[in-house]
mmCIF file of C-alpha atoms in Angstrom:
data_model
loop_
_atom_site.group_PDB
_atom_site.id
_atom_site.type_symbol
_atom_site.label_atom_id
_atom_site.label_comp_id
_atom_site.label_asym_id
_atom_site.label_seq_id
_atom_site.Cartn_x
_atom_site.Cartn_y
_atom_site.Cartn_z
ATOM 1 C CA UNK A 202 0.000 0.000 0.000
ATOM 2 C CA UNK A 203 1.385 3.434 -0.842
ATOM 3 C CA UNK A 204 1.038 6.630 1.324
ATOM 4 C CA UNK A 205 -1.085 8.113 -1.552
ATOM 5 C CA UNK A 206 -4.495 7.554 -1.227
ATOM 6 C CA UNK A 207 -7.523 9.819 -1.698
ATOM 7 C CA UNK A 208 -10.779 9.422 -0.274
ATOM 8 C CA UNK A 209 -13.553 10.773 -1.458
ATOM 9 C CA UNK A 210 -17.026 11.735 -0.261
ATOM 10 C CA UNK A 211 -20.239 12.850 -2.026
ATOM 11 C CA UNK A 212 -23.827 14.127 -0.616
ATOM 12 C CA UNK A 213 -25.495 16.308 -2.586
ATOM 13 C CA UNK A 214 -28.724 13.715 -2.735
ATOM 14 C CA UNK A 215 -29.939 11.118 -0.403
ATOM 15 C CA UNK A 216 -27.965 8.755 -1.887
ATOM 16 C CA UNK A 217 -24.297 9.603 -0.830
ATOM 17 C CA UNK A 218 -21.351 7.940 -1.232
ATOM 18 C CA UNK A 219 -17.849 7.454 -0.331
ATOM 19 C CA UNK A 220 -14.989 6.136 -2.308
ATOM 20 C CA UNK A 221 -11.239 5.405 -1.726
ATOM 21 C CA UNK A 222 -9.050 5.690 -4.515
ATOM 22 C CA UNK A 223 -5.151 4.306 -5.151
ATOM 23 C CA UNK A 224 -3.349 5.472 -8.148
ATOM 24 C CA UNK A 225 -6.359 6.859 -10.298
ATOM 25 C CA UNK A 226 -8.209 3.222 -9.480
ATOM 26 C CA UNK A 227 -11.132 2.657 -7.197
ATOM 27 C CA UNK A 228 -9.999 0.119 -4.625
ATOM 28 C CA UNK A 229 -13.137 -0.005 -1.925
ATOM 29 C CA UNK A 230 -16.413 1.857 -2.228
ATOM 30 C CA UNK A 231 -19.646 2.577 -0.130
ATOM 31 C CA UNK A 232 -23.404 3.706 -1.571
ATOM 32 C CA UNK A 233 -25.914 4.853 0.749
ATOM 33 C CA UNK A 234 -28.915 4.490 -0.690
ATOM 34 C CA UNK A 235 -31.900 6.399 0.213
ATOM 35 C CA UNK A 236 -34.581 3.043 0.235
ATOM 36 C CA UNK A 237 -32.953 1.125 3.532
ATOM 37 C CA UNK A 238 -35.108 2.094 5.828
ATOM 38 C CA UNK A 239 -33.494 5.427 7.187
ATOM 39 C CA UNK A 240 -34.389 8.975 7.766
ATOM 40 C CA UNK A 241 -33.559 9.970 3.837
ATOM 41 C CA UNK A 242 -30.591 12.216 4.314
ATOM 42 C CA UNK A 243 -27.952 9.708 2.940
ATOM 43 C CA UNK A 244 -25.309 12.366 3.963
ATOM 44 C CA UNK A 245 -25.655 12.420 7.400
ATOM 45 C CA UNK A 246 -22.897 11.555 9.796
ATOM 46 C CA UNK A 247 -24.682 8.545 11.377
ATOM 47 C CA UNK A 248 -23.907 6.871 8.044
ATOM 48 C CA UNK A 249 -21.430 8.856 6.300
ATOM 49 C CA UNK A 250 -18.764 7.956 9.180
ATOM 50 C CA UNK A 251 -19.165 4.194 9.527
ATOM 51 C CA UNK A 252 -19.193 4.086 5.398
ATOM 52 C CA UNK A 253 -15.668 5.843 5.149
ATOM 53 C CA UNK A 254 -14.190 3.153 7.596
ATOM 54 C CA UNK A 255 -16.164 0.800 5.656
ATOM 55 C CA UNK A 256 -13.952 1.755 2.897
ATOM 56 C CA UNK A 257 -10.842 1.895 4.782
ATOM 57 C CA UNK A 258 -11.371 -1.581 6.291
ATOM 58 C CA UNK A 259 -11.971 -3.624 3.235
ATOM 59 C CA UNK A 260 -8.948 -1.959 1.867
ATOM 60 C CA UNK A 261 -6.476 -2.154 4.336
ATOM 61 C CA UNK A 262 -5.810 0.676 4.513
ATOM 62 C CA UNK A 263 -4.473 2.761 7.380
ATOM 63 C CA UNK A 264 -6.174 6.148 8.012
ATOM 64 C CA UNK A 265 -2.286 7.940 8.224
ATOM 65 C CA UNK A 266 -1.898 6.830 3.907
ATOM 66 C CA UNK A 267 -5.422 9.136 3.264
ATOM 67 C CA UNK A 268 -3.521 12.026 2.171
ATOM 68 C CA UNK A 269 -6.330 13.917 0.396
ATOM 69 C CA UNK A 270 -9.808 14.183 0.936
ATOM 70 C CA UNK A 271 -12.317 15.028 -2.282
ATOM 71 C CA UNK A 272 -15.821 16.623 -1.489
ATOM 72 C CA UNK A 273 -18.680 16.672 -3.937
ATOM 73 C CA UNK A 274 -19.339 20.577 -3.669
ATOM 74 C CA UNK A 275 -22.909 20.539 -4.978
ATOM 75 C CA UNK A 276 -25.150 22.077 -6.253
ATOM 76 C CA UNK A 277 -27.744 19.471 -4.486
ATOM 77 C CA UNK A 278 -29.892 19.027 -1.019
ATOM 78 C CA UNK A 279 -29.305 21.379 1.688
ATOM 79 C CA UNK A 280 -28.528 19.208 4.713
ATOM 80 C CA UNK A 281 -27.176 15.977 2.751
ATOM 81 C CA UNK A 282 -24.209 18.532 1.744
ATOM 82 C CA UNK A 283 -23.576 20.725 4.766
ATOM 83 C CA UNK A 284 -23.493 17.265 7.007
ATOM 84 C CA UNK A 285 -20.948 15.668 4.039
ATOM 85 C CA UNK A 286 -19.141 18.955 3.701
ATOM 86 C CA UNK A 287 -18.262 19.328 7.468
ATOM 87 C CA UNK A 288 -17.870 15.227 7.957
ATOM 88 C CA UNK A 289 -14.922 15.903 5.371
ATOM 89 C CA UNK A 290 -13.487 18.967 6.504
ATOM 90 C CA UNK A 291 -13.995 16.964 9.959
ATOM 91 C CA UNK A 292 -12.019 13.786 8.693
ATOM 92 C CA UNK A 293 -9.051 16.288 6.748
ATOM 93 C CA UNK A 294 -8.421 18.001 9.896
ATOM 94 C CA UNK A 295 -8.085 14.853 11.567
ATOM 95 C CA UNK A 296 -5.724 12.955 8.884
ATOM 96 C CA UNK A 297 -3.972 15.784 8.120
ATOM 97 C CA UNK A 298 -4.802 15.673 4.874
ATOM 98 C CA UNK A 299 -5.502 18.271 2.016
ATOM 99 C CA UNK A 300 -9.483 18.867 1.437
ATOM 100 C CA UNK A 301 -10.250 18.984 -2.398
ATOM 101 C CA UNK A 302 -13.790 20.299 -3.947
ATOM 102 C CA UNK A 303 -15.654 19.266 -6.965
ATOM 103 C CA UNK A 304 -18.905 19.899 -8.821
ATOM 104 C CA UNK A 305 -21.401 17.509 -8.137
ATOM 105 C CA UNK A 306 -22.561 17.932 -11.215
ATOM 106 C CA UNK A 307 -19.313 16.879 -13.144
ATOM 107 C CA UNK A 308 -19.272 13.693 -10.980
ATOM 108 C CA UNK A 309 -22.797 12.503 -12.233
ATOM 109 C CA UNK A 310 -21.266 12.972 -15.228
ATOM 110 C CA UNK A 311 -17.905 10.954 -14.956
ATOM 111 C CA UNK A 312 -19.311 8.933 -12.209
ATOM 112 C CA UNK A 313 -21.803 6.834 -14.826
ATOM 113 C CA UNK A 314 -22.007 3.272 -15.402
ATOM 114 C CA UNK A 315 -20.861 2.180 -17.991
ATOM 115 C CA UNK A 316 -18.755 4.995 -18.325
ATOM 116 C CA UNK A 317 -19.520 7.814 -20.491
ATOM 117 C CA UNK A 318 -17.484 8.150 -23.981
ATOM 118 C CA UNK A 319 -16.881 11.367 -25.642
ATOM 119 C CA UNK A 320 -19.961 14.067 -25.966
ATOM 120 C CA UNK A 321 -21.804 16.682 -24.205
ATOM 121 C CA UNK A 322 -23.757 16.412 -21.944
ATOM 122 C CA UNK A 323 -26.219 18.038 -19.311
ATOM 123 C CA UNK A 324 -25.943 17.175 -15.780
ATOM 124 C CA UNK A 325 -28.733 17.728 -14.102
ATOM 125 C CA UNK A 326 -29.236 17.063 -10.440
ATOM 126 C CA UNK A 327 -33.085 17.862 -8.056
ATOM 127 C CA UNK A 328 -33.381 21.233 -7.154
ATOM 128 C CA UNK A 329 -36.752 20.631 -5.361
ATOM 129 C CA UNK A 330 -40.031 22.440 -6.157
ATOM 130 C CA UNK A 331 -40.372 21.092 -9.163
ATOM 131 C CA UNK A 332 -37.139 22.417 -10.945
ATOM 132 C CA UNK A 333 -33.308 21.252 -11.294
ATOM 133 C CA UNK A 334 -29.979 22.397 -10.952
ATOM 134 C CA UNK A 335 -28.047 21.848 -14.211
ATOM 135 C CA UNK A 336 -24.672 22.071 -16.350
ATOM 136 C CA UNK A 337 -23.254 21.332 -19.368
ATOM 137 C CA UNK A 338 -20.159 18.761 -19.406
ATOM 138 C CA UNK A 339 -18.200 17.837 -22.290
ATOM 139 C CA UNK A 340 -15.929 14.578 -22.124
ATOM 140 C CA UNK A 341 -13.253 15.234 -24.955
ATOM 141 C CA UNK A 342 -11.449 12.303 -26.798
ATOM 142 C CA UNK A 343 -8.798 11.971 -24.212
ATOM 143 C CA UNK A 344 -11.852 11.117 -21.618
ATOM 144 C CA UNK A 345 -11.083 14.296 -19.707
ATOM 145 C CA UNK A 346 -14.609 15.540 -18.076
ATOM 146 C CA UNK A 347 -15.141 19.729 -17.763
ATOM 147 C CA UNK A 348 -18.006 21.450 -16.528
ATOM 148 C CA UNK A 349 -18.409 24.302 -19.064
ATOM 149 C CA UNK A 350 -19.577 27.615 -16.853
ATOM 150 C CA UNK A 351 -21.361 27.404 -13.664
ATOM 151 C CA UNK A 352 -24.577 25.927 -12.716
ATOM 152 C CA UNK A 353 -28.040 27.464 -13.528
ATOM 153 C CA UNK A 354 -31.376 26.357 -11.848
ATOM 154 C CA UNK A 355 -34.317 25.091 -14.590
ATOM 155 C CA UNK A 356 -37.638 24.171 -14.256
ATOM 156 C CA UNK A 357 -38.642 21.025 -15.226
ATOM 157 C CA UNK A 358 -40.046 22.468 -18.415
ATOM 158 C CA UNK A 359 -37.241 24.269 -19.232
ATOM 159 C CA UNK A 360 -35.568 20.894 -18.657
ATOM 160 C CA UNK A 361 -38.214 19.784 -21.278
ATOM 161 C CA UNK A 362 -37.690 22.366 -24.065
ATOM 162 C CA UNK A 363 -33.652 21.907 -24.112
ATOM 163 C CA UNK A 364 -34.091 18.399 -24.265
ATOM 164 C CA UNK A 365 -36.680 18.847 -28.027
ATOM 165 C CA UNK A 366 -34.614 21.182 -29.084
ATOM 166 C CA UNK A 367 -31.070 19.687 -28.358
ATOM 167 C CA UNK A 368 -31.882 15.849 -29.577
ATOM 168 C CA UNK A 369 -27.983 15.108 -29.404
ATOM 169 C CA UNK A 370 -27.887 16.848 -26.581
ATOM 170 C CA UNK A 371 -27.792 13.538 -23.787
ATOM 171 C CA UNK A 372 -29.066 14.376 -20.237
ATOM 172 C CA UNK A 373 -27.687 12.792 -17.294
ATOM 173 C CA UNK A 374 -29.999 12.869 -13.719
ATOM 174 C CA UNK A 375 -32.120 10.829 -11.809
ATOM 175 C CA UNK A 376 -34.783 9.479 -14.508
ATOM 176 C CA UNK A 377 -33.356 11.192 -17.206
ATOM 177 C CA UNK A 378 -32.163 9.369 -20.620
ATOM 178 C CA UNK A 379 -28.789 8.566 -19.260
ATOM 179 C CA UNK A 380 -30.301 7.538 -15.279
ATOM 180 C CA UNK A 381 -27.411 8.725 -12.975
ATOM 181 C CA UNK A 382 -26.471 10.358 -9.746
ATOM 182 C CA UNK A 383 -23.552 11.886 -8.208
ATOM 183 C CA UNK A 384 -20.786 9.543 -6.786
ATOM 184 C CA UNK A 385 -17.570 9.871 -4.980
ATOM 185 C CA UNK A 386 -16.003 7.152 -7.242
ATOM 186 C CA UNK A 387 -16.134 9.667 -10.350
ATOM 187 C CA UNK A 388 -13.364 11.344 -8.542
ATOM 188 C CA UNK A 389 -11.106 8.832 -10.593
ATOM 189 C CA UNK A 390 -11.769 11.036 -14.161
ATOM 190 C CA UNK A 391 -11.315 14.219 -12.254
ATOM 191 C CA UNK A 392 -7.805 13.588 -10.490
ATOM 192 C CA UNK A 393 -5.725 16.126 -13.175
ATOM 193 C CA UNK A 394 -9.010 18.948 -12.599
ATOM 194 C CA UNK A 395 -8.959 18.525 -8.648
ATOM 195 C CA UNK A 396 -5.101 18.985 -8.905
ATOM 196 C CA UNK A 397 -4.605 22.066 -11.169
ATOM 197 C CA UNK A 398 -7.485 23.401 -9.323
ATOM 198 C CA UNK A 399 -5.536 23.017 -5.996
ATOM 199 C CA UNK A 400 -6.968 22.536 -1.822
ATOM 200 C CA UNK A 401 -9.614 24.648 -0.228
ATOM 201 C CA UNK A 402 -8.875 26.143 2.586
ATOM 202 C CA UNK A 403 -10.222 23.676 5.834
ATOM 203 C CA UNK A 404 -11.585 26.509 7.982
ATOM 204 C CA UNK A 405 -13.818 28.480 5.315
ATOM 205 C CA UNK A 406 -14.946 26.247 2.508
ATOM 206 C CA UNK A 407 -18.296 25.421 2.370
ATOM 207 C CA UNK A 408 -20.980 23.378 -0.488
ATOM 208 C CA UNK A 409 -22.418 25.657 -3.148
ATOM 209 C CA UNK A 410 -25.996 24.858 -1.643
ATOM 210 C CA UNK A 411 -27.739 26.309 -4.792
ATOM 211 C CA UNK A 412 -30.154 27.544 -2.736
ATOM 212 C CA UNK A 413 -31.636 28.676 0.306
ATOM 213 C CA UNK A 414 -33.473 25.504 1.545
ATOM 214 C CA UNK A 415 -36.863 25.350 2.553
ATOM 215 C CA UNK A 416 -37.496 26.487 5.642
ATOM 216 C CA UNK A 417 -35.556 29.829 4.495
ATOM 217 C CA UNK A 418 -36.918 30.289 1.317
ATOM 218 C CA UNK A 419 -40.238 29.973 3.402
ATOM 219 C CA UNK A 420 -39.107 33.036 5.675
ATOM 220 C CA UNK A 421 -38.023 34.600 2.882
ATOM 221 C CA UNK A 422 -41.164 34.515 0.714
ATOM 222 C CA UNK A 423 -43.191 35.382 4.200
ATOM 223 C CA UNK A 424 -41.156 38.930 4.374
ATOM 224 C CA UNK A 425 -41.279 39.439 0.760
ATOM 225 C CA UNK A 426 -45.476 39.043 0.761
ATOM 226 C CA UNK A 427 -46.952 42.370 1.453
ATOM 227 C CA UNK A 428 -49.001 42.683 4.018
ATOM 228 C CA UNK A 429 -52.958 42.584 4.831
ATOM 229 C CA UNK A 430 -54.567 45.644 6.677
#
């Protein structure tokens, strides 16, 4: 076993995941699915935790060779990525490791089985309320994955009208043509991106949450409705 290894952890739905990767290959990985019987936050620490030494156990690994730790950044569900989000800023404090993000959205993308070949794509992930967060990803011939500008918010018939008038245009999401999710173990097509972009700082990173989840956007929509005299 080498001192390099990279674990990886992704929550932006309620079905998170954790994978620990050696050399650019996946060598143990955990999927917590939102159907077992739970509370659906797949993301939260109650399950998160015992998944990552899941991981580390059937690897044999030790927990001083994690030298890097990869977050799924969102965009996605409010608490499933704050609880993943401080679980590995938590765990990189605690290795001493490095704490790497990366758009949820790319690792639907380069997280699909079987993998995806060259082609764009759009990434779409739930947004709640009926709409979806979404970006376009392009996989060039050398199999590298990029997201190509930031992520927008659609409704679901927005989502519609791309997909008539873009035929070639293949969607990945839950349900959609190409039936994916987010995954930690898509870290493994990303390893060059999550390098040249370099480490968050620990102490102030945080998800992009997309946003404001419900019980805000319920305040907020409260104290923007006029009121009745």
């Amino acid at each position: 076993m080498t001192n390099s290894l990279t674990l990886a952890l992704e929550g932006s739905t309620y079905e998170g995941s954790v994978a620990l990767i050696q050399g650019g290959e996946v060598i143990a990985e955990n999927t917590l699915h939102d159907d077992d019987g739970g509370i659906p936050v797949a993301g939260r620490g109650e399950r998160l935790l015992p998944a990552v030494a899941e991981c580390i156990e059937a690897a044999g690994a030790g927990a001083g060779e994690i030298r890097r730790i990869v977050c799924g950044a969102g965009p996605g569900r409010f608490t499933s990525l704050r609880v993943a989000g401080a679980v590995a800023k938590g765990l990189a404090t605690g290795y001493g490791a490095e704490l790497y993000a990366i758009s949820s959205l790319l690792l639907t993308v380069s997280a699909a089985r079987p993998p995806l070949g060259e082609g764009e794509y759009l990434s779409v992930v739930d947004a709640m309320r009926g709409d979806w967060f979404a970006a376009r990803v392009t996989i060039a011939p050398d199999g590298s994955v990029e997201q190509d500008g930031p992520a927008w918010i659609l409704s679901g018939a927005d989502l519609g009208a791309i997909s008539r008038a873009e035929p070639n245009l293949q969607i990945a999401g839950p349900g959609q043509r190409i039936d994916a999710r987010p995954h930690a173990r898509g870290v493994t097509r990303l390893l060059s991106r999550i390098a040249t972009d370099g480490p968050v700082d620990i102490a102030s990173w945080e998800p992009d949450y997309g946003r404001l989840p419900e019980a805000e956007a319920r305040r907020a929509s409260a104290r923007e409705r006029p009121s009745v005299r």
